[in-house]
CSV table of C-alpha atoms and ligand atoms in Angstrom, one decimal:
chain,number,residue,atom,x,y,z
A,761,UNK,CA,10.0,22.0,4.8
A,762,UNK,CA,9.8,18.7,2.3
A,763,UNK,CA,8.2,15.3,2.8
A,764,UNK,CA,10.2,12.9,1.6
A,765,UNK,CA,8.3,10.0,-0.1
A,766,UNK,CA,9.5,6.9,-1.2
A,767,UNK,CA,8.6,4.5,-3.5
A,768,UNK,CA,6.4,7.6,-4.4
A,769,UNK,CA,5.4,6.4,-8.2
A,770,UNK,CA,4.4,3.2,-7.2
A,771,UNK,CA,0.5,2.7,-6.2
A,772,UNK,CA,-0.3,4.0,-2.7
A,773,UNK,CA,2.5,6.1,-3.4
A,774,UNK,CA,1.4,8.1,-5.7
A,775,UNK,CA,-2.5,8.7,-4.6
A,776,UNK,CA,-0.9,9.7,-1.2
A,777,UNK,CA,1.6,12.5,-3.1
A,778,UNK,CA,-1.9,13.6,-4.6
A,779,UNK,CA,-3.0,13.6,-0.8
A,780,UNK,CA,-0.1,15.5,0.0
A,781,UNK,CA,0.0,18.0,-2.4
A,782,UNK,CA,-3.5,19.1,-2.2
A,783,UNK,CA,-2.9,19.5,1.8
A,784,UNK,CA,-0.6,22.0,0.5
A,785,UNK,CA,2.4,19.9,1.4
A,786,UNK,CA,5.7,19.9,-1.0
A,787,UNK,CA,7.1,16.7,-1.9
A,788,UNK,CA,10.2,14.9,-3.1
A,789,UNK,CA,8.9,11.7,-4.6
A,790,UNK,CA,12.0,8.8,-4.7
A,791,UNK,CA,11.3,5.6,-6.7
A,792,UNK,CA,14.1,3.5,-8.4
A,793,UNK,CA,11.4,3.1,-11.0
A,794,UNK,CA,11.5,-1.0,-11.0
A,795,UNK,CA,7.6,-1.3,-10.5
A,796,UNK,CA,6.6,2.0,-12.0
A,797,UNK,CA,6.7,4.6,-14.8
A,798,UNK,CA,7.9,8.3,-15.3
A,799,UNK,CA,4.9,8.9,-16.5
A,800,UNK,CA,3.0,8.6,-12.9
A,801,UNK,CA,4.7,12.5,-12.4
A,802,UNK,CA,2.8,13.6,-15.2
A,803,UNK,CA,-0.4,12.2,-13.8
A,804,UNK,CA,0.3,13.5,-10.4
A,805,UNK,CA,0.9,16.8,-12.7
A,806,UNK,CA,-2.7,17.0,-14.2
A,807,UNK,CA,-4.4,16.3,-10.4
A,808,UNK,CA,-2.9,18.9,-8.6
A,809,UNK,CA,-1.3,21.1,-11.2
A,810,UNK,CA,1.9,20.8,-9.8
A,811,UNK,CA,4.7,18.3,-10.6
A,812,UNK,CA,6.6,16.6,-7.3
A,813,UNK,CA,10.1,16.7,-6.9
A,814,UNK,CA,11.4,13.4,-8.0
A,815,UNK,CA,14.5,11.5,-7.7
A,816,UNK,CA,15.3,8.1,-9.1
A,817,UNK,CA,17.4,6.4,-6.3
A,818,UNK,CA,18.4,2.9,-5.6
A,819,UNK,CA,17.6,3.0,-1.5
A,820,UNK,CA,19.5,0.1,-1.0
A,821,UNK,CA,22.6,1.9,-1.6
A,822,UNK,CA,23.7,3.9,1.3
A,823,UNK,CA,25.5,6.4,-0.3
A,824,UNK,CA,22.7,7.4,-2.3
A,825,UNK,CA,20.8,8.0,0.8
A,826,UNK,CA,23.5,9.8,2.7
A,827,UNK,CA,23.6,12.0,-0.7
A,828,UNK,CA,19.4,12.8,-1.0
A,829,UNK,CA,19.7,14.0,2.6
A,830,UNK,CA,22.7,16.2,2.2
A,831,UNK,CA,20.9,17.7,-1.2
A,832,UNK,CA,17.7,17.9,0.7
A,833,UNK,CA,18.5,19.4,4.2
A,834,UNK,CA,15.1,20.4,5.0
A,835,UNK,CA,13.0,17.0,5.5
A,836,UNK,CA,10.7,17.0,7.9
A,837,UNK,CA,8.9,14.0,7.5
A,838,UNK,CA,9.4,10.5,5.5
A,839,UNK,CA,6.5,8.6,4.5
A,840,UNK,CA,8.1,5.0,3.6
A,841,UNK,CA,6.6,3.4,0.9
A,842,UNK,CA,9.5,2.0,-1.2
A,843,UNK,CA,9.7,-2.1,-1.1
A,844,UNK,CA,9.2,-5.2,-3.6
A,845,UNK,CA,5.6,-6.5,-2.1
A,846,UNK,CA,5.3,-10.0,-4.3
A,847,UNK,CA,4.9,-12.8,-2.2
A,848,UNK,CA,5.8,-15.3,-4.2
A,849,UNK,CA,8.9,-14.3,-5.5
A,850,UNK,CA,10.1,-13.3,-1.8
A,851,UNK,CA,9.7,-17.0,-1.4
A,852,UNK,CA,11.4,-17.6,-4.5
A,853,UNK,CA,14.4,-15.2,-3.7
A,854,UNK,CA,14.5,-14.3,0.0
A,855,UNK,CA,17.6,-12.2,0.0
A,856,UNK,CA,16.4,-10.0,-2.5
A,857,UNK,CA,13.7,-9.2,-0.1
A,858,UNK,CA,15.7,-8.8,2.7
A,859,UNK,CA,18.0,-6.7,1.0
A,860,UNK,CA,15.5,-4.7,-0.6
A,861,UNK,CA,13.0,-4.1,2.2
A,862,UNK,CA,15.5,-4.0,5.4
A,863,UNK,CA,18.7,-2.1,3.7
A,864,UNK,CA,16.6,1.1,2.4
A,865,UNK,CA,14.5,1.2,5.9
A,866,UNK,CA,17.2,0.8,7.7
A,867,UNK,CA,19.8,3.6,5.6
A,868,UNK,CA,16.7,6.1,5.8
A,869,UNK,CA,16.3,5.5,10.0
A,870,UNK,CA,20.4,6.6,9.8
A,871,UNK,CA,19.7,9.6,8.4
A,872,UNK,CA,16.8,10.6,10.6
A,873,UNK,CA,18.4,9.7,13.8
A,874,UNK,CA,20.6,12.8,13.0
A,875,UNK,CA,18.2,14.6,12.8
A,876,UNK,CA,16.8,16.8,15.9
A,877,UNK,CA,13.7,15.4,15.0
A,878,UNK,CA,12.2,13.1,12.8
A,879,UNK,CA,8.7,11.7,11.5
A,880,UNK,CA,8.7,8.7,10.0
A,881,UNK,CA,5.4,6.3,8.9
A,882,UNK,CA,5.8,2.8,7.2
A,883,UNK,CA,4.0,1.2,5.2
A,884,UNK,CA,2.8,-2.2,7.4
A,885,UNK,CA,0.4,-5.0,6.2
A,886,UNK,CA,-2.3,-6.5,8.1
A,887,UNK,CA,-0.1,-10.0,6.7
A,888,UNK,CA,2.0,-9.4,10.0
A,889,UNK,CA,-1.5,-10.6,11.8
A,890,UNK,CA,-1.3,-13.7,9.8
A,891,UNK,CA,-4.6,-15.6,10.2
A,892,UNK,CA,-6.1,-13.9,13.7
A,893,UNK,CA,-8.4,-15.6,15.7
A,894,UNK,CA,-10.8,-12.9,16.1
A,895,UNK,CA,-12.3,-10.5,14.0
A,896,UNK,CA,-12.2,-8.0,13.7
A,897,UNK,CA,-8.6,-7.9,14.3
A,898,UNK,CA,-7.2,-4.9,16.6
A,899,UNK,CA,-4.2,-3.9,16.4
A,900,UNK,CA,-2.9,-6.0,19.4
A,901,UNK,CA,-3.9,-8.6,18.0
A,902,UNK,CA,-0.8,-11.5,18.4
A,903,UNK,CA,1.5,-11.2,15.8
A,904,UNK,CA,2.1,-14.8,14.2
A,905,UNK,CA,5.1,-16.0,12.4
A,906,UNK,CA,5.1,-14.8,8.8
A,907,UNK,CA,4.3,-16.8,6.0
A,908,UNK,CA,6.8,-15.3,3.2
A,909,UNK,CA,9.9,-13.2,3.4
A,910,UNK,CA,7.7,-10.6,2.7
A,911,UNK,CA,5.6,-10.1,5.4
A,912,UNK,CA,8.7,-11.3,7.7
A,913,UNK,CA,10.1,-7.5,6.0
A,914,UNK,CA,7.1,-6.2,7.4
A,915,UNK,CA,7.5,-7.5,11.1
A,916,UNK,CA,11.2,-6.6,10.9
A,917,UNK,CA,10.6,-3.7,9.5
A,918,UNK,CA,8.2,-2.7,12.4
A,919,UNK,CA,10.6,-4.1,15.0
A,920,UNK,CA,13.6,-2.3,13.7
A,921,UNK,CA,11.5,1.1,13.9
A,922,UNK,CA,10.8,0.2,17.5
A,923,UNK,CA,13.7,-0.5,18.6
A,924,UNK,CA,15.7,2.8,17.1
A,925,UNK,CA,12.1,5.0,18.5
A,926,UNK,CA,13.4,4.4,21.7
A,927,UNK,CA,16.7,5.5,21.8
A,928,UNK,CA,16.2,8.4,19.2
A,929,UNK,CA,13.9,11.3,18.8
A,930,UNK,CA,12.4,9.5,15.9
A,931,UNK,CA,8.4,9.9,16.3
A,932,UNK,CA,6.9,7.5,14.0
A,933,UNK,CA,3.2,5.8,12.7
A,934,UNK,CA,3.5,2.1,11.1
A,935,UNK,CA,0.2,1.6,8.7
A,936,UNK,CA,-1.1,-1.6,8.9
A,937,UNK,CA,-2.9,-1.7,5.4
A,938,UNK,CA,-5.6,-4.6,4.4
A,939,UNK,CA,-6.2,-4.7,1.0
A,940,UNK,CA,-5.4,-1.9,-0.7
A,941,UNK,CA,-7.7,-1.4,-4.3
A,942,UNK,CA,-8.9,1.0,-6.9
A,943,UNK,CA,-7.6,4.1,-8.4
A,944,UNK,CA,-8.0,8.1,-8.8
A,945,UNK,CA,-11.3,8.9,-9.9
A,946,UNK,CA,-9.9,10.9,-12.5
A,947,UNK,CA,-8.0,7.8,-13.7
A,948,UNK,CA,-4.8,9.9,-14.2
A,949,UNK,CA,-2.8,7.2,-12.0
A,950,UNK,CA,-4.1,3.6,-10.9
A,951,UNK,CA,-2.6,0.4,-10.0
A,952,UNK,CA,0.2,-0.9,-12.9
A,953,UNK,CA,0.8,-4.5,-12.3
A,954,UNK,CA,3.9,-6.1,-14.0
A,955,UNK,CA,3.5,-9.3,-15.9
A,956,UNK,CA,0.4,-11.5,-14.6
A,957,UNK,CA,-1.1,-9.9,-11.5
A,958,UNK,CA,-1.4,-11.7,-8.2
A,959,UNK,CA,-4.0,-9.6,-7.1
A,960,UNK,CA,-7.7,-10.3,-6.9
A,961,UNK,CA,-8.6,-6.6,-8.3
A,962,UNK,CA,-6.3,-6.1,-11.2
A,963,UNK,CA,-6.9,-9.4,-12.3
A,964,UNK,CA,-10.6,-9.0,-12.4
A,965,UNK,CA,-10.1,-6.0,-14.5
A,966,UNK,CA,-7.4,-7.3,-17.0
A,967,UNK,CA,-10.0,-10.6,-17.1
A,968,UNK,CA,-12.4,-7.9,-18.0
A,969,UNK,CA,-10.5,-6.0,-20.6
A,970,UNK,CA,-9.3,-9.5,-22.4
A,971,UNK,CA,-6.0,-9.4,-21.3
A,972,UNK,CA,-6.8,-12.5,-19.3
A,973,UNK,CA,-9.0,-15.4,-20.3
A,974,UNK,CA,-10.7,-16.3,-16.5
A,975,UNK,CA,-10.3,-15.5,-13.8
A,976,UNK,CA,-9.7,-18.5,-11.4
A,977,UNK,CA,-11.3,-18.2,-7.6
A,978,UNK,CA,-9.2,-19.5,-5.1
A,979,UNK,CA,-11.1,-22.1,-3.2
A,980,UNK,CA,-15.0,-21.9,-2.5
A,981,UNK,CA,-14.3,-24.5,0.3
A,982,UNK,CA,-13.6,-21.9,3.5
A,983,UNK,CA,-15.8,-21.8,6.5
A,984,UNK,CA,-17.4,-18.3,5.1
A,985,UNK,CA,-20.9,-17.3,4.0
A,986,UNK,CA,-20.1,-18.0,0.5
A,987,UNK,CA,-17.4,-20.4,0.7
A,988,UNK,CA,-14.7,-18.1,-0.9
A,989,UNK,CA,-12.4,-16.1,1.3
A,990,UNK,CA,-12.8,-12.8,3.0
A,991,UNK,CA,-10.6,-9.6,3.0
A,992,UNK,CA,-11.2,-5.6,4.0
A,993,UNK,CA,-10.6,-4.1,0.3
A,994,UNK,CA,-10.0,-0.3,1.3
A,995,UNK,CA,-10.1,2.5,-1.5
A,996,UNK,CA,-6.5,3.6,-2.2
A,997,UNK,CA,-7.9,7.2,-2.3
A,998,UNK,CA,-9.1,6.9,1.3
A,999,UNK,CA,-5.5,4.8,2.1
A,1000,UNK,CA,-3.6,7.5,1.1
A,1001,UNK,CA,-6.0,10.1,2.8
A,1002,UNK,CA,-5.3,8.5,6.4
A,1003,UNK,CA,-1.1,9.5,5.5
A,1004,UNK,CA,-1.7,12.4,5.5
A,1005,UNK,CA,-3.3,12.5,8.8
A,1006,UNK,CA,-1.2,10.3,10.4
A,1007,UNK,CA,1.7,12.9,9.0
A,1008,UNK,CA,0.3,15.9,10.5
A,1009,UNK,CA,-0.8,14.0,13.6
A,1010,UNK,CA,3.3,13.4,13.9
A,1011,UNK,CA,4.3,17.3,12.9
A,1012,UNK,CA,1.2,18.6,15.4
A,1013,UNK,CA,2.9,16.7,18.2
A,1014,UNK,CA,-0.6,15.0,18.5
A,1015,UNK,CA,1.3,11.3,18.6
A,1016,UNK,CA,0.7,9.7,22.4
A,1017,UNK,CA,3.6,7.3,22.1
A,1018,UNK,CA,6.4,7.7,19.7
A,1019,UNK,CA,5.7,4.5,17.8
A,1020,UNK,CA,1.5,4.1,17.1
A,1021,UNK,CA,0.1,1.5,15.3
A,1022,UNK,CA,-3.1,2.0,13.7
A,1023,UNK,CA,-5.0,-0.7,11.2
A,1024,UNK,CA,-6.2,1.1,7.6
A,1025,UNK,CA,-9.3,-0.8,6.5
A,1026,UNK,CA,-13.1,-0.7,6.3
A,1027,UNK,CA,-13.8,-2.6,8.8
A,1028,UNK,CA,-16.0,-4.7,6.3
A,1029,UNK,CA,-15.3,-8.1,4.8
A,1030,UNK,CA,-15.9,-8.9,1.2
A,1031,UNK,CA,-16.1,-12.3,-0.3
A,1032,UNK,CA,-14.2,-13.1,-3.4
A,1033,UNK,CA,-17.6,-14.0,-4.7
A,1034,UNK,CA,-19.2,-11.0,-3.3
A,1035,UNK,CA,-16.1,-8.5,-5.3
A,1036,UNK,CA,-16.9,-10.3,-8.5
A,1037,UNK,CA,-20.5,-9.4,-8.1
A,1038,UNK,CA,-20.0,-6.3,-7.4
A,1039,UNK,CA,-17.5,-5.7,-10.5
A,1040,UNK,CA,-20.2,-7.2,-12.5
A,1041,UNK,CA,-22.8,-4.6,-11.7
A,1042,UNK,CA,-20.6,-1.6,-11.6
A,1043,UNK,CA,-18.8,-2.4,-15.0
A,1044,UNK,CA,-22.2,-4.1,-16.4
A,1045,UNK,CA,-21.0,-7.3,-17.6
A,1046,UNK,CA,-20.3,-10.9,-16.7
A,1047,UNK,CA,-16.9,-11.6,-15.0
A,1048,UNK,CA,-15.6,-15.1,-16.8
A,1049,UNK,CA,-14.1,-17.1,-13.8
A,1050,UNK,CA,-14.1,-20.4,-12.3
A,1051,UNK,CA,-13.5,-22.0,-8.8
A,1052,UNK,CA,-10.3,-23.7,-8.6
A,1053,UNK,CA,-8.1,-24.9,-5.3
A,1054,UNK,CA,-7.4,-22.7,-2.7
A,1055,UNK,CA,-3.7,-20.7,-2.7
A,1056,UNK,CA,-0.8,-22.2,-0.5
A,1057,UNK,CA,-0.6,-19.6,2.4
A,1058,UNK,CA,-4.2,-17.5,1.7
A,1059,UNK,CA,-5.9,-17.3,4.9
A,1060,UNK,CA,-9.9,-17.6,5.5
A,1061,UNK,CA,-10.5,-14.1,6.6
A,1062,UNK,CA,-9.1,-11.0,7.6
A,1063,UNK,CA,-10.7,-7.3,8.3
A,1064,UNK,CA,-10.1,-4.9,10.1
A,1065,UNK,CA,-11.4,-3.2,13.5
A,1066,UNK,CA,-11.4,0.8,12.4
A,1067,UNK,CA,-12.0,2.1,15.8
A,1068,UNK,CA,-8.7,3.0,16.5
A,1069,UNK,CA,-7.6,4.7,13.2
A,1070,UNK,CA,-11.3,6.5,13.5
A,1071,UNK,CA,-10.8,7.7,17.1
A,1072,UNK,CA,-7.6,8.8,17.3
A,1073,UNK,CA,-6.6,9.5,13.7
A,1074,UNK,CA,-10.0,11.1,13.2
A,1075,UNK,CA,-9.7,9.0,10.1
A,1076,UNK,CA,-12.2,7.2,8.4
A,1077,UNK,CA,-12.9,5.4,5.2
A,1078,UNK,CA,-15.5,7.6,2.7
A,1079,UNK,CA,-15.7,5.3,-0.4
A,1080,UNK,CA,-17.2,2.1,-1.2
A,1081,UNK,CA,-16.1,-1.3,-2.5
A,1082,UNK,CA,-18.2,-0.6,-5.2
A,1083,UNK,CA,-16.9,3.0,-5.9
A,1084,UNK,CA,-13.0,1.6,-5.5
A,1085,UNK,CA,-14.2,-1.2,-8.1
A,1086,UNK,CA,-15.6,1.2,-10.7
A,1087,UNK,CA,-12.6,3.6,-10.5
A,1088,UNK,CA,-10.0,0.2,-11.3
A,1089,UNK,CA,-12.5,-0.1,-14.0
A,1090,UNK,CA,-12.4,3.2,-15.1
A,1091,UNK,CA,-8.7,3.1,-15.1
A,1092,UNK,CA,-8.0,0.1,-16.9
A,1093,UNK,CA,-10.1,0.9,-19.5
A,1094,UNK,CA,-7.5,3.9,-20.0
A,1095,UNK,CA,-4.9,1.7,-19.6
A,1096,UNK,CA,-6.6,-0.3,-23.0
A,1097,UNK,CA,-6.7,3.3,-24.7
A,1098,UNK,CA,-3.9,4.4,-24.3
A,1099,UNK,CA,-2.1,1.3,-25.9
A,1100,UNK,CA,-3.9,1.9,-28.9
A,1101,UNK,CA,-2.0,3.3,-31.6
A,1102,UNK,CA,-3.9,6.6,-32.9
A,1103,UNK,CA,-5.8,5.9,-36.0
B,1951,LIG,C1,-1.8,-10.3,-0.8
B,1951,LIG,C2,-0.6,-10.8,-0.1
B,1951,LIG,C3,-0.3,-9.9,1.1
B,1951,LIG,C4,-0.1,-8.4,0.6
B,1951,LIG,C5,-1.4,-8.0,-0.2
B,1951,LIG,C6,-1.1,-6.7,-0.8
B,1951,LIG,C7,-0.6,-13.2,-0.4
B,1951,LIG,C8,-0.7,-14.5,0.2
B,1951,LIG,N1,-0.8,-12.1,0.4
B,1951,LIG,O1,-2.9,-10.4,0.1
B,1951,LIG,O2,0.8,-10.3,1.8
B,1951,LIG,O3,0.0,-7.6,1.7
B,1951,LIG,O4,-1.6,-9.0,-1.2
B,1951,LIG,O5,-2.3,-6.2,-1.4
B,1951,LIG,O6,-0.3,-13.1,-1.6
B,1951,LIG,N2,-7.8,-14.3,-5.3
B,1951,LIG,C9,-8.4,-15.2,-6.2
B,1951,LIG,N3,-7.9,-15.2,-7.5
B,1951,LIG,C10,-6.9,-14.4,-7.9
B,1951,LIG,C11,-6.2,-13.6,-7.0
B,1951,LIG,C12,-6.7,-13.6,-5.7
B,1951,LIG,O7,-9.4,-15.9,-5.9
B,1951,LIG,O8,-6.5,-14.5,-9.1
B,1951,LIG,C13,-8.3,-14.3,-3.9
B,1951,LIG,C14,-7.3,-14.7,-2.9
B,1951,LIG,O9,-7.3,-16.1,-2.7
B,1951,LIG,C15,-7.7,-13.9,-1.7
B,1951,LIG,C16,-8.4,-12.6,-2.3
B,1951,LIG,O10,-8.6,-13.0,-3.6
B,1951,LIG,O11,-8.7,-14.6,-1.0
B,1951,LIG,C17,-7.4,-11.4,-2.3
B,1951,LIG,O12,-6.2,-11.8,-2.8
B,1951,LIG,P1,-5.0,-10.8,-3.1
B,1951,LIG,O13,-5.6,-9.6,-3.8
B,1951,LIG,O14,-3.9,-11.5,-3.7
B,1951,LIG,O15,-4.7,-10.3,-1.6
B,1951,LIG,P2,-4.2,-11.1,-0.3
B,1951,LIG,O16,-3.9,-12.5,-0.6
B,1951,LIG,O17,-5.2,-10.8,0.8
């Protein structure tokens, strides 16, 4: 019995193969390799001792699909991962997105729905809440009209997994995620941005490292203790933790409904202002950055209510913002090393 995990060398994706492996469960990692590196395997390698299957596959081509199912007839569960996640160039080029993020889902729910049975959990954003009204926000909280093509994959997505859950024995979790950060402890595998990062975490740390110049603070003007936005940064470690509880919560027949929804956060908001400070005492040093204008389509706040996840997962978040922060620092600073040519 194989998990199938795609998009498996990309961030979450490869902390929750480490998850999965050290449950004991064997993998086939699939990533067309456009946002990550061969080398992740190897990291994966020197965690658990064991290397993941892996296939580089283009999801949006059906064939290819049809053809990793046929190789791999005994797939229990998949754990859907695989999608471009930029926001801006979703705006930028929507088809892409829609091609990208709706063709492989879609192609992947074919296969399963042959199946006698299938487990399937998705990778959701808390961006499908858009700016909620209260927080925290539960996960009936309205769904508003997405901002970018991206999160409008997102709410697709979840709607198209709906929709086939009823009419086929397909049992499946969709993961609402709020802001996922940090990196292994062991700093084997991390977060690999391409080009300039978006992100508030990897920028801090490239600002850090001197990759960057400043870091510029998007607006210091919102109705928040501080001024600067707030967001639920969750450890990736403890992310990919909750899969594979929400994965044996599926194979355990534990599900009450065949589509659940559960939030992954802390349940704790963080200020920009309040991550930078925290960066600057775990990495001991002063953060350049400045206050500019706010971002088009950043919302004031957003964090999560855990209850759910904790109750019925039996799932809950172990590690801190500061622990999440010193393990992005940790592994950028290996990123720097291992650029350097030996001397
Ligand atoms: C972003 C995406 C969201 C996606 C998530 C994945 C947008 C509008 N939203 O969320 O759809 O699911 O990433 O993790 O892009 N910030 C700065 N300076 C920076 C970068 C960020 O001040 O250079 C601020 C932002 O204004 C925001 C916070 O830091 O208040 C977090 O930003 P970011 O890491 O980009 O995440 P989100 O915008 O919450």
């Amino acid at each position: 019995m194989k998990i199938l995990v795609t998009g498996g060398l990309g961030f979450i994706g490869s902390h929750t193969l480490v998850a999965l492996q050290t449950e004991g469960f064997e993998v086939i990692a699939v990533d067309n390799l456009s946002n990550s590196s061969l080398e992740v395997l190897d990291g994966i390698e020197r965690i658990t001792g064991t290397k993941p299957l892996f296939e580089n596959i283009e999801l949006r081509n059906k064939s290819a699909v049809q053809k990793l199912f046929k190789k791999y007839d005994d797939i229990r569960g998949v754990i859907h991962f695989a999608a471009s996640k930029a926001v801006g160039e979703s705006v930028e080029n929507p088809l892409l997105y829609y091609e990208n993020n709706l063709n492989s889902l879609i192609y992947l729910l074919q296969e399963l729905q042959q199946k006698p049975a299938a487990h399937f959990i998705f990778s959701s954003s808390c961006t499908v809440y858009g700016q909620a009204e209260k927080m925290p926000i539960t996960e009936d909280a309205p769904i508003q009209v997405a901002l970018s093509p991206y999160g409008n994959t997102k709410q697709i997505g979840e709607e198209i997994i709906k929709d086939v859950a009823k009419v086929k024995n397909i049992n499946a979790i969709l993961l609402r995620y709020f802001n996922p950060i940090g990196a292994h402890e062991s700093a084997e595998i991390g977060e690999l941005p391409l080009g300039v990062p978006q992100n508030l975490v990897p920028f801090i740390t490239q600002t850090a490292i001197g990759l960057r110049e400043k870091l510029s603070v998007f607006g210091n003007d919102y109705p928040t203790t501080d001024g600067t936005a707030v967001r639920d940064y969750i450890h990736v470690v403890d992310l990919a933790k909750a899969h594979v509880v929400a994965l044996q919560r599926l194979l355990h027949h534990q599900n009450l409904e065949n589509v659940e929804i559960f939030n992954l956060g802390t349940g704790k908001g963080s200020s920009v202002l309040e991550v930078i400070q925290a960066f600057e005492k775990v990495s001991d040093q002063k953060l350049n950055y400045q206050i500019v204008g706010r971002r088009e389509g950043d919302i004031t706040e957003a964090y999560a209510h855990t209850e759910k996840a904790n109750t019925l997962l039996g799932w809950k978040t172990e590690l801190s913002l500061e622990d999440a922060l010193s393990s992005a620092w940790k592994w950028e600073k290996k990123l720097e090393i291992s650029k350097k040519p030996p001397s």
